[in-house]
Amino acid sequence: MREDEVLKNVRAIFDYGQSDSALIVGNGDDGAVLGPRSELTVLASDMAVEGIHFNFAWSSAMQVGRKVSAANLADICAMGGWPEYFLVALAFPPSFSGQVLELAKGIKNECQRVGVKVIGGDLSRSNEVVISISAIGRVKRPILRSGAKVGERLFISNLPGFSQAGLSLLKSSSDNQSPAANRARMAHLAPDLDYEKYRKSYEYLSSAIDTSDGLVIDASRIATASGVGIDIRVEALINAPEFSELESASGSRESALESALYGGEDHLLLATSDAQDFGFLEIGQVIKGDGIYLDGVRTKTSGGYQHSW
Amino acid sequence: MREDEVLKNVRAIFDYGQSDSALIVGNGDDGAVLGPRSELTVLASDMAVEGIHFNFAWSSAMQVGRKVSAANLADICAMGGWPEYFLVALAFPPSFSGQVLELAKGIKNECQRVGVKVIGGDLSRSNEVVISISAIGRVKRPILRSGAKVGERLFISNLPGFSQAGLSLLKSSSDNQSPAANRARMAHLAPDLDYEKYRKSYEYLSSAIDTSDGLVIDASRIATASGVGIDIRVEALINAPEFSELESASGSRESALESALYGGEDHLLLATSDAQDFGFLEIGQVIKGDGIYLDGVRTKTSGGYQHSW
């Protein structure tokens, strides 16, 4: 297939139908053009590479499209923003050309959950599938990593660890088909993020980060940026209503806790607040000093997912 | 090297020093935040893949950084805009880790020519080097592909074809070290685009496109979008002051003309206008009908660079 043809088919999938008075020029020119913007604009970029972020041995092209989209949407939400537009750059080898439209549909499906429109991008040939998305959104009050204050509480939108537990099940080709195991697999393959829950929490948050690399390492990023320490209460994770499900998917309590503390790619909202009862899980305290503590004991922050070269 | 370390070094290169009151949150959080924008915002995305868009057998990492940046800047200019910010996503294998800072410097150098700041991005491991940039700019009056009107003239910012001629020299390992040959090689490796010349032309242009895939195919995109035909005057290319240099780099008049008509990656501004004498090369006419003509003879528009899968 030639580029013009692929481009035409991909654009047809991304066609957003209804008009948008804020979008002056959409897909199909050298660039897209947005109208004047009275609110602040938030921008983020997230790339996913075959064999690193996803694996077609267990992910469908549609799931990969959903997952990389979710990672970008979560970045915008972690700034206290709401996503509006995507630029999507795709590189793929000839062997993948039969699946590229499924990948595009995955992106489109996730976008439709929050009303995001794909307004541009690029296509290239490559040897491995690479998806790079830039997300554009609006934000009233940016929520930064640096906003945590001593005495506030640490919250997370849901119990973390399911993505890591799912990845372990997939890697070991486990035949565990329990609902808990299948939920964990899905959390890794195409997480079902509750963007509305994220949005409703913004008014309560003093700092926030998307948990892409793991609870401890992402908490340490808030701590470093805010010049504070964070004490995570392990019992709060273990007592979370979903912990038994995570334990069942992980095979042991120990492994479940390891996933909850260090597993990446959940794309939950980890945040600090002086409020309570806004639907998040309370899991710790912002304290004086620096670094991350587990029940008062200082812990290393080198766990969690990091690329290395 | 671990991700946090690479990220720190890359960010140090992209550090833009002086403050920018329009940039509320820069690099280092989940996303960047821009202030309210009274002008229109233009967005474009361009991806470059090792072995497809560049080849380290003859390109330095710095040249690759400059080239992919230039392609993005040219997209913004082709909309009649002026670039302000980049989001840069880089994927690379361990074998490239010693060169990633050179690549970042190449991006930074090209950005500094137009005052662009890198305000975010992503890093990933991969098997081949992939660079995906999203460019954000401002625009007063978007210049679209669809604006060409019958009777207008066709212009290009400079004679096209040098990038293709340079690629041929590089591919054949030619030992031609004439100034013309070296200029052609540089046009391919790291084009030296005259962004100010692009900007000064905006007021005269009715339509524009960045010549990334070749004069004929890019002209056909203007023709299709505008519902017109375009007649390219071959003599205007041959009579251009720089044609003899292109001929010298290409080895023959025939090969030079082939490069000028069908060679890609020059990233020149191809445009239509009812004006004259604004420093561009006049190379044809907008005519009734459709398709591309060379001296009145209809030609195929399937030449020029196209990815295929």
XYZ file of C-alpha atoms in Angstrom:
618
model
C 0.000 0.000 0.000
C 1.170 3.510 -0.795
C 1.318 6.301 1.741
C -1.510 8.383 0.241
C -3.817 5.384 0.385
C -2.937 4.454 3.975
C -3.269 8.100 4.956
C -6.723 8.284 3.406
C -7.891 5.192 5.287
C -6.414 6.325 8.586
C -7.965 9.771 8.177
C -11.348 8.208 7.510
C -11.123 6.459 10.882
C -10.100 9.660 12.641
C -12.836 11.676 10.951
C -14.590 13.462 13.796
C -17.775 14.260 12.001
C -19.319 17.159 13.815
C -17.848 20.601 13.372
C -15.809 22.292 16.081
C -15.778 26.069 16.026
C -12.484 26.099 17.961
C -10.781 24.057 15.240
C -10.051 26.385 12.320
C -8.114 23.864 10.204
C -8.291 20.131 10.868
C -6.485 17.157 9.426
C -5.124 17.238 5.882
C -2.919 20.313 5.534
C 0.688 20.877 6.661
C -0.636 21.581 10.137
C -3.833 22.021 12.132
C -4.991 25.413 13.363
C -6.821 26.187 16.602
C -8.711 29.391 17.326
C -7.795 31.892 20.051
C -7.743 30.248 23.486
C -8.858 32.062 26.624
C -7.980 29.139 28.896
C -4.486 27.775 29.439
C -3.283 25.101 27.005
C -1.651 21.908 28.274
C 0.600 19.802 26.039
C 2.134 16.377 26.581
C 3.857 13.751 24.472
C 4.112 10.017 24.957
C 5.745 7.422 22.731
C 5.278 3.649 22.715
C 7.629 1.172 21.062
C 6.966 -2.437 20.091
C 8.806 -4.857 22.351
C 9.265 -2.196 25.020
C 5.813 -0.806 25.807
C 3.729 -3.451 24.086
C 4.067 -6.872 22.572
C 1.920 -8.216 19.756
C 2.390 -11.718 21.166
C -0.394 -10.828 23.591
C -1.744 -7.395 22.605
C -4.067 -6.766 19.691
C -3.387 -3.710 17.552
C -6.609 -2.185 18.866
C -5.502 -2.668 22.471
C -2.153 -1.051 21.724
C -3.952 1.933 20.225
C -6.155 2.243 23.293
C -3.256 1.892 25.708
C -0.939 4.482 24.192
C -3.885 6.872 23.947
C -4.747 6.288 27.600
C -1.154 7.083 28.614
C -1.397 10.432 26.820
C -4.830 11.257 28.204
C -3.587 10.447 31.713
C -0.693 12.905 31.274
C -3.116 15.716 30.477
C -5.315 14.749 33.444
C -2.268 14.668 35.731
C -1.853 18.386 34.962
C -5.443 19.026 36.001
C -6.422 19.459 32.366
C -8.930 18.034 29.963
C -7.707 16.634 26.620
C -9.078 18.013 23.360
C -6.808 17.037 20.464
C -4.211 14.451 19.437
C -1.414 14.539 16.902
C -0.593 10.918 16.053
C 2.668 9.769 14.441
C 2.831 6.099 13.457
C 5.793 4.144 12.111
C 5.343 0.513 11.129
C 6.802 -2.228 8.918
C 5.029 -3.776 5.890
C 4.145 -6.852 7.980
C 1.941 -4.602 10.145
C 0.107 -2.834 7.347
C -2.924 -5.129 7.677
C -3.317 -4.049 11.305
C -2.670 -0.320 11.131
C -6.357 0.498 10.757
C -7.155 -1.568 13.877
C -4.493 0.384 15.734
C -6.069 3.627 14.533
C -9.487 2.390 15.681
C -8.046 1.702 19.135
C -6.789 5.278 19.303
C -10.134 6.574 18.065
C -12.111 4.489 20.590
C -10.131 5.793 23.551
C -10.361 9.346 22.189
C -14.129 9.100 21.928
C -14.381 8.395 25.651
C -13.235 11.954 26.355
C -14.179 13.771 23.152
C -10.627 14.052 21.772
C -10.174 14.666 18.037
C -7.141 13.532 16.040
C -6.210 16.637 14.066
C -2.902 15.662 12.499
C 0.132 13.455 12.524
C 2.524 11.555 10.355
C 3.060 8.080 8.904
C 6.361 6.391 8.231
C 7.790 3.043 7.414
C 10.017 1.428 10.077
C 11.197 -1.995 11.247
C 9.273 -1.938 14.508
C 5.948 -0.339 15.375
C 6.361 3.046 17.061
C 3.471 5.270 18.087
C 4.099 8.812 19.189
C 1.186 10.918 20.339
C 1.093 14.541 21.367
C -1.955 15.535 23.348
C -3.331 19.051 23.568
C -5.824 20.049 26.212
C -7.164 22.941 28.227
C -6.654 23.584 31.901
C -8.056 26.132 34.355
C -5.606 25.591 37.208
C -2.516 23.499 36.441
C -1.810 20.892 39.105
C 1.943 20.493 39.347
C 4.228 17.900 40.873
C 5.630 20.697 42.994
C 2.447 21.582 44.873
C 2.560 19.083 47.763
C 2.678 20.625 51.236
C 3.745 19.105 54.551
C 0.758 17.788 56.460
C -1.318 16.967 53.385
C -2.478 13.469 52.591
C -1.363 11.251 49.713
C -4.110 9.850 47.472
C -4.359 7.587 44.465
C -7.373 7.233 42.212
C -7.415 3.426 42.540
C -5.270 0.625 43.885
C -2.136 0.366 41.695
C -0.431 -2.867 40.646
C -2.940 -4.517 38.328
C -0.950 -3.686 35.188
C 2.222 -5.269 36.602
C 0.267 -8.316 37.815
C -1.263 -8.642 34.341
C 2.115 -8.371 32.638
C 3.459 -11.181 34.849
C 0.504 -13.396 33.932
C 1.038 -12.657 30.227
C 4.800 -13.217 30.394
C 4.417 -16.537 32.173
C 1.615 -17.631 29.820
C -0.425 -18.366 32.922
C -3.651 -20.308 32.369
C -5.278 -18.555 35.330
C -8.627 -17.423 33.887
C -10.132 -16.131 37.120
C -11.924 -12.750 36.902
C -9.081 -11.233 38.940
C -6.426 -12.543 36.543
C -8.379 -11.361 33.515
C -8.885 -7.934 35.043
C -5.120 -7.697 35.636
C -4.377 -8.732 32.050
C -6.752 -6.080 30.735
C -5.191 -3.468 33.031
C -1.933 -4.132 31.241
C -3.285 -4.543 27.696
C -5.748 -1.657 27.574
C -6.374 0.056 30.915
C -9.901 1.269 31.530
C -9.186 4.664 33.074
C -11.885 6.645 34.845
C -11.170 10.060 33.330
C -14.309 11.572 34.833
C -13.156 10.525 38.302
C -9.841 12.224 37.607
C -11.594 15.399 36.490
C -13.890 15.525 39.482
C -10.892 15.335 41.811
C -9.016 18.348 40.415
C -10.551 20.903 42.754
C -9.173 19.014 45.756
C -5.596 18.421 44.583
C -2.444 20.355 45.453
C -0.098 18.160 43.361
C -0.539 15.271 40.936
C 1.331 12.834 38.720
C 0.329 10.054 36.351
C 1.601 6.720 37.753
C 3.396 5.471 34.683
C 6.544 4.135 36.347
C 5.260 2.879 39.709
C 3.849 4.268 42.962
C 7.153 4.677 44.840
C 9.113 6.241 41.998
C 6.239 8.521 40.951
C 5.664 9.562 44.575
C 9.381 10.385 44.768
C 8.932 12.730 41.801
C 6.241 14.648 43.696
C 8.462 14.649 46.797
C 11.498 15.946 44.906
C 9.563 18.598 42.982
C 7.795 19.776 46.153
C 10.796 19.630 48.486
C 9.000 17.303 50.882
C 9.063 13.691 51.999
C 6.202 11.247 51.502
C 5.295 8.455 53.874
C 3.250 5.696 52.222
C 1.082 3.679 54.583
C 1.419 0.083 53.365
C -1.610 -0.998 55.350
C -3.750 1.402 53.329
C -2.833 -0.503 50.180
C -3.431 -3.897 51.793
C -6.757 -2.744 53.237
C -7.961 -1.327 49.931
C -11.169 -3.061 48.798
C -9.472 -4.312 45.633
C -6.351 -5.707 47.263
C -7.746 -9.220 47.546
C -8.388 -9.179 43.810
C -4.824 -7.997 43.176
C -3.565 -10.720 45.505
C -5.551 -13.320 43.625
C -4.156 -12.101 40.287
C -0.617 -11.917 41.674
C -0.557 -15.328 43.335
C 0.613 -14.040 46.722
C 0.185 -11.171 49.118
C 3.887 -10.378 48.829
C 3.802 -10.257 45.056
C 0.636 -8.134 45.102
C 2.271 -5.598 47.400
C 5.382 -5.539 45.228
C 3.183 -4.770 42.198
C 1.240 -2.102 44.077
C 4.418 -0.316 45.192
C 6.672 -0.752 42.184
C 4.580 -1.849 39.177
C 4.283 0.692 36.360
C 1.773 1.600 33.645
C -1.373 1.821 35.739
C -1.836 5.462 34.668
C -3.655 6.289 37.865
C -3.710 9.739 39.387
C -1.332 9.978 42.355
C -1.944 13.219 44.190
C -1.789 15.181 47.401
C -4.617 17.056 49.067
C -5.729 18.551 52.355
C -9.244 17.318 51.611
C -10.780 13.884 52.187
C -13.649 11.835 50.847
C -13.466 12.723 47.178
C -13.433 9.104 46.051
C -9.687 8.465 45.984
C -7.790 5.980 48.106
C -5.884 7.665 50.936
C -2.488 5.990 51.173
C -0.083 8.252 53.041
C 1.136 11.588 54.310
C 3.275 14.447 53.092
C 6.045 14.914 55.665
C 8.988 17.213 56.288
C 12.311 16.283 54.747
C 12.782 14.372 51.514
C 12.508 10.894 50.044
C 9.916 8.156 50.290
C 9.089 6.223 53.430
C 7.075 3.016 53.832
C 5.388 3.086 57.236
C 8.037 5.460 58.496
C 11.010 3.530 57.112
C 12.955 5.256 54.369
C 12.972 3.286 51.141
C 14.956 3.382 47.934
C 13.290 5.171 45.056
C 15.174 3.355 42.349
C 12.447 0.712 41.970
C 9.763 1.063 39.341
C 10.095 1.036 35.615
C 12.952 2.940 34.034
C 14.232 2.626 30.508
C 17.950 2.035 30.435
C 20.452 2.098 27.594
C 22.561 4.833 31.572
C 19.240 5.062 33.331
C 16.301 7.079 32.043
C 16.375 9.736 34.786
C 20.026 10.423 34.026
C 19.561 10.649 30.249
C 16.507 12.830 30.789
C 18.479 15.181 33.003
C 21.243 15.532 30.412
C 18.823 16.026 27.530
C 16.871 18.609 29.522
C 20.084 20.491 30.271
C 20.667 20.835 26.522
C 17.109 21.986 25.908
C 17.246 24.472 28.788
C 16.056 27.740 27.267
C 17.443 30.046 29.903
C 15.449 33.225 29.651
C 11.948 33.302 31.011
C 8.897 33.325 28.755
C 5.771 34.870 30.204
C 3.611 32.874 27.766
C 5.001 29.596 29.094
C 3.329 28.895 32.434
C 4.855 25.435 32.978
C 7.906 24.248 31.032
C 9.726 20.961 30.851
C 9.713 18.548 33.789
C 6.098 17.893 34.767
C 3.513 15.582 33.167
C 2.864 18.260 30.565
C 3.730 21.828 29.627
C 1.272 24.687 30.024
C 0.884 27.739 27.788
C -0.932 30.909 28.737
C -4.080 32.234 27.006
C -3.486 32.773 23.289
C -5.079 35.624 21.381
C -3.606 34.517 18.050
C -4.420 31.267 16.286
C -2.309 28.228 17.225
C -0.795 26.009 14.540
C 0.244 22.431 15.281
C 2.173 19.917 13.182
C 3.907 16.605 13.733
C 6.752 14.996 11.843
C 8.521 11.717 12.528
C 11.887 10.507 11.247
C 13.081 6.906 11.314
C 16.613 5.549 10.990
C 17.191 3.843 7.652
C 14.151 5.592 6.132
C 14.639 9.326 6.684
C 18.280 9.298 7.715
C 21.241 6.994 7.730
C 24.081 7.151 10.229
C 26.418 5.800 7.543
C 26.602 9.386 6.291
C 24.685 11.585 8.758
C 26.026 12.688 12.123
C 23.609 12.637 15.051
C 23.726 16.424 15.125
C 22.773 16.644 11.445
C 19.857 14.285 12.001
C 18.644 16.479 14.859
C 18.880 19.567 12.685
C 17.125 17.916 9.750
C 14.116 16.542 11.572
C 13.725 19.893 13.323
C 13.856 21.711 9.993
C 11.119 19.458 8.607
C 8.871 20.406 11.525
C 9.661 24.107 11.324
C 8.924 24.045 7.589
C 5.492 22.532 8.272
C 4.604 25.424 10.566
C 5.900 27.929 7.977
C 3.891 26.224 5.251
C 0.764 27.164 7.237
C 1.877 30.807 7.316
C 2.810 30.435 10.967
C 5.821 31.008 13.149
C 7.082 28.171 15.373
C 7.359 28.669 19.133
C 7.615 25.305 20.884
C 8.618 21.685 20.285
C 7.634 18.470 22.012
C 10.388 15.947 21.232
C 9.984 12.164 21.560
C 13.147 10.104 21.048
C 13.515 6.337 20.880
C 16.958 4.796 20.527
C 18.959 1.623 21.185
C 21.807 1.295 23.716
C 24.354 1.505 20.883
C 23.177 5.079 20.237
C 23.288 6.303 23.835
C 26.670 7.958 23.328
C 25.187 10.091 20.543
C 21.817 11.074 21.944
C 23.139 14.334 23.384
C 24.585 15.266 19.974
C 21.184 14.600 18.448
C 19.591 16.825 21.090
C 22.151 19.545 20.317
C 21.222 19.364 16.634
C 17.564 19.894 17.549
C 18.495 22.748 19.877
C 20.703 24.436 17.244
C 17.959 24.439 14.632
C 15.425 25.625 17.230
C 17.647 28.550 18.188
C 17.552 29.840 14.619
C 13.872 30.668 15.070
C 13.554 31.013 18.845
C 11.780 27.691 19.425
C 11.847 26.175 22.930
C 11.638 22.450 23.644
C 9.017 22.249 26.387
C 8.431 18.525 26.721
C 8.690 15.106 25.213
C 9.474 11.515 25.957
C 12.383 9.061 25.847
C 12.201 5.369 25.103
C 14.390 2.456 24.288
C 13.996 0.933 20.798
C 15.950 -1.049 18.222
C 16.207 1.787 15.717
C 16.433 5.516 16.248
C 13.058 7.240 15.891
C 12.498 10.954 16.417
C 9.004 12.342 16.611
C 8.530 16.066 16.994
C 5.360 18.056 17.430
C 5.702 21.728 16.682
C 3.456 24.443 18.081
C 3.351 27.903 16.607
C 1.231 30.973 16.158
C -0.376 32.190 12.966
C -2.263 35.346 12.004
C -3.717 34.141 8.704
C -3.436 30.422 7.956
C -2.225 29.740 4.418
C -3.903 26.553 3.256
C -3.292 24.131 0.416
C -6.780 24.932 -0.759
C -6.259 28.649 -1.430
C -4.903 28.558 -5.002
C -6.993 30.408 -7.594
C -7.012 30.108 -11.367
C -4.785 32.745 -12.938
C -2.369 32.969 -10.037
C 1.314 32.141 -10.357
C 3.188 29.221 -8.829
C 6.256 30.076 -6.750
C 8.914 28.213 -4.834
C 11.271 29.718 -2.264
C 14.357 28.251 -3.990
C 15.267 25.801 -6.701
C 14.318 22.292 -5.496
C 16.330 19.112 -6.121
C 19.509 19.645 -4.119
C 18.490 17.185 -1.387
C 17.835 14.432 -3.930
C 21.098 15.187 -5.755
C 22.921 15.027 -2.410
C 21.310 11.730 -1.497
C 22.440 10.249 -4.818
C 26.002 11.400 -4.181
C 25.934 9.898 -0.688
C 24.402 6.622 -1.845
C 26.959 6.186 -4.618
C 29.833 7.190 -2.275
C 30.816 9.697 -4.921
C 34.223 11.328 -4.447
C 32.974 14.518 -6.140
C 34.076 17.227 -3.664
C 33.087 20.228 -5.782
C 31.301 23.053 -3.965
C 28.117 22.109 -5.837
C 28.344 18.468 -4.734
C 29.045 19.466 -1.151
C 26.160 21.877 -1.138
C 23.876 19.103 -2.386
C 25.107 16.711 0.303
C 24.445 19.321 2.985
C 20.972 19.981 1.551
C 20.216 16.342 2.229
C 22.031 15.963 5.561
C 20.945 19.175 7.279
C 19.131 21.650 5.036
C 19.844 25.298 5.691
C 16.320 26.716 5.404
C 15.714 30.437 5.111
C 12.836 30.729 7.603
C 12.897 34.533 7.494
C 12.416 34.434 3.735
C 9.427 32.141 4.276
C 7.957 34.515 6.845
C 8.398 37.593 4.686
C 6.487 35.912 1.856
C 3.335 35.095 3.844
C 1.501 38.305 3.006
C 1.685 37.495 -0.699
C 0.589 33.847 -0.625
C -2.837 32.370 -1.370
C -1.787 28.744 -0.800
C 1.347 26.983 0.410
C 2.871 23.584 1.097
C 6.219 22.360 2.412
C 7.994 20.411 -0.368
C 8.758 17.268 1.551
C 7.872 14.722 -1.129
C 8.836 16.507 -4.359
C 7.705 19.453 -6.473
C 5.245 17.596 -8.725
C 3.560 15.582 -5.991
C 3.400 18.530 -3.587
C 2.041 20.787 -6.343
C -0.606 18.149 -7.006
C -1.657 18.408 -3.360
C -2.255 22.127 -3.776
C -4.091 21.450 -7.044
C -6.334 18.788 -5.510
C -7.087 20.792 -2.367
C -7.835 23.925 -4.406
C -9.796 22.255 -7.206
C -7.465 23.633 -9.863
C -4.750 22.477 -12.226
C -1.142 23.622 -12.078
C 1.135 24.078 -15.067
C 4.825 23.982 -14.167
C 7.119 25.799 -16.587
C 10.161 23.545 -16.906
C 12.198 26.334 -18.441
C 11.770 28.379 -15.274
C 13.540 25.650 -13.346
C 16.315 25.317 -15.921
C 16.777 29.077 -16.085
C 16.956 29.451 -12.311
C 20.310 30.937 -11.256
C 21.148 27.842 -9.215
C 20.323 25.269 -11.892
C 23.894 25.049 -13.144
C 25.016 24.201 -9.617
C 22.315 21.531 -9.377
C 23.390 20.207 -12.779
C 26.989 20.046 -11.611
C 25.983 18.176 -8.441
C 23.683 15.851 -10.377
C 26.111 14.981 -13.141
C 23.714 15.793 -15.991
C 21.027 18.228 -17.010
C 18.517 15.413 -17.216
C 19.274 14.132 -13.747
C 19.158 17.678 -12.326
C 15.719 18.240 -13.829
C 14.527 14.890 -12.501
C 15.693 15.902 -9.003
C 14.078 19.332 -9.283
C 10.721 17.871 -10.320
C 10.567 14.709 -8.245
C 13.207 14.868 -5.501
C 11.886 15.139 -1.934
C 13.031 16.571 1.381
C 14.021 20.057 0.259
C 11.488 21.573 2.677
C 11.059 24.623 0.489
C 7.906 26.681 0.426
C 5.826 25.931 -2.678
C 3.064 28.488 -2.986
C 0.664 30.385 -5.202
C 0.227 34.130 -5.405
C -1.155 36.898 -7.563
C 1.842 39.009 -6.608
C 5.352 39.045 -8.075
C 8.850 40.048 -7.015
C 8.809 38.894 -3.411
C 12.042 36.945 -3.754
C 10.637 33.543 -4.722
C 11.232 31.720 -7.991
C 8.227 31.900 -10.329
C 7.797 28.463 -11.879
C 4.287 28.123 -13.227
C 0.612 28.995 -13.392
C -2.599 27.989 -11.693
C -4.995 26.855 -14.429
C -8.554 25.607 -14.779
C -9.171 21.901 -14.431
C -7.138 19.515 -12.347
C -3.797 17.721 -12.242
C -0.247 18.796 -12.927
C 1.094 19.835 -16.325
C 4.706 20.286 -17.433
C 4.781 22.976 -20.132
C 1.162 22.249 -20.941
C 1.526 18.464 -21.043
C -0.310 16.580 -18.352
C 2.012 14.519 -16.169
C 1.604 11.728 -13.664
C 1.608 12.799 -10.045
C 2.733 9.467 -8.690
C 6.407 10.482 -8.762
C 8.099 11.871 -5.682
C 8.755 10.203 -2.400
C 6.032 8.061 -0.867
C 6.385 5.566 1.910
C 4.952 2.215 0.955
C 4.212 -0.870 3.020
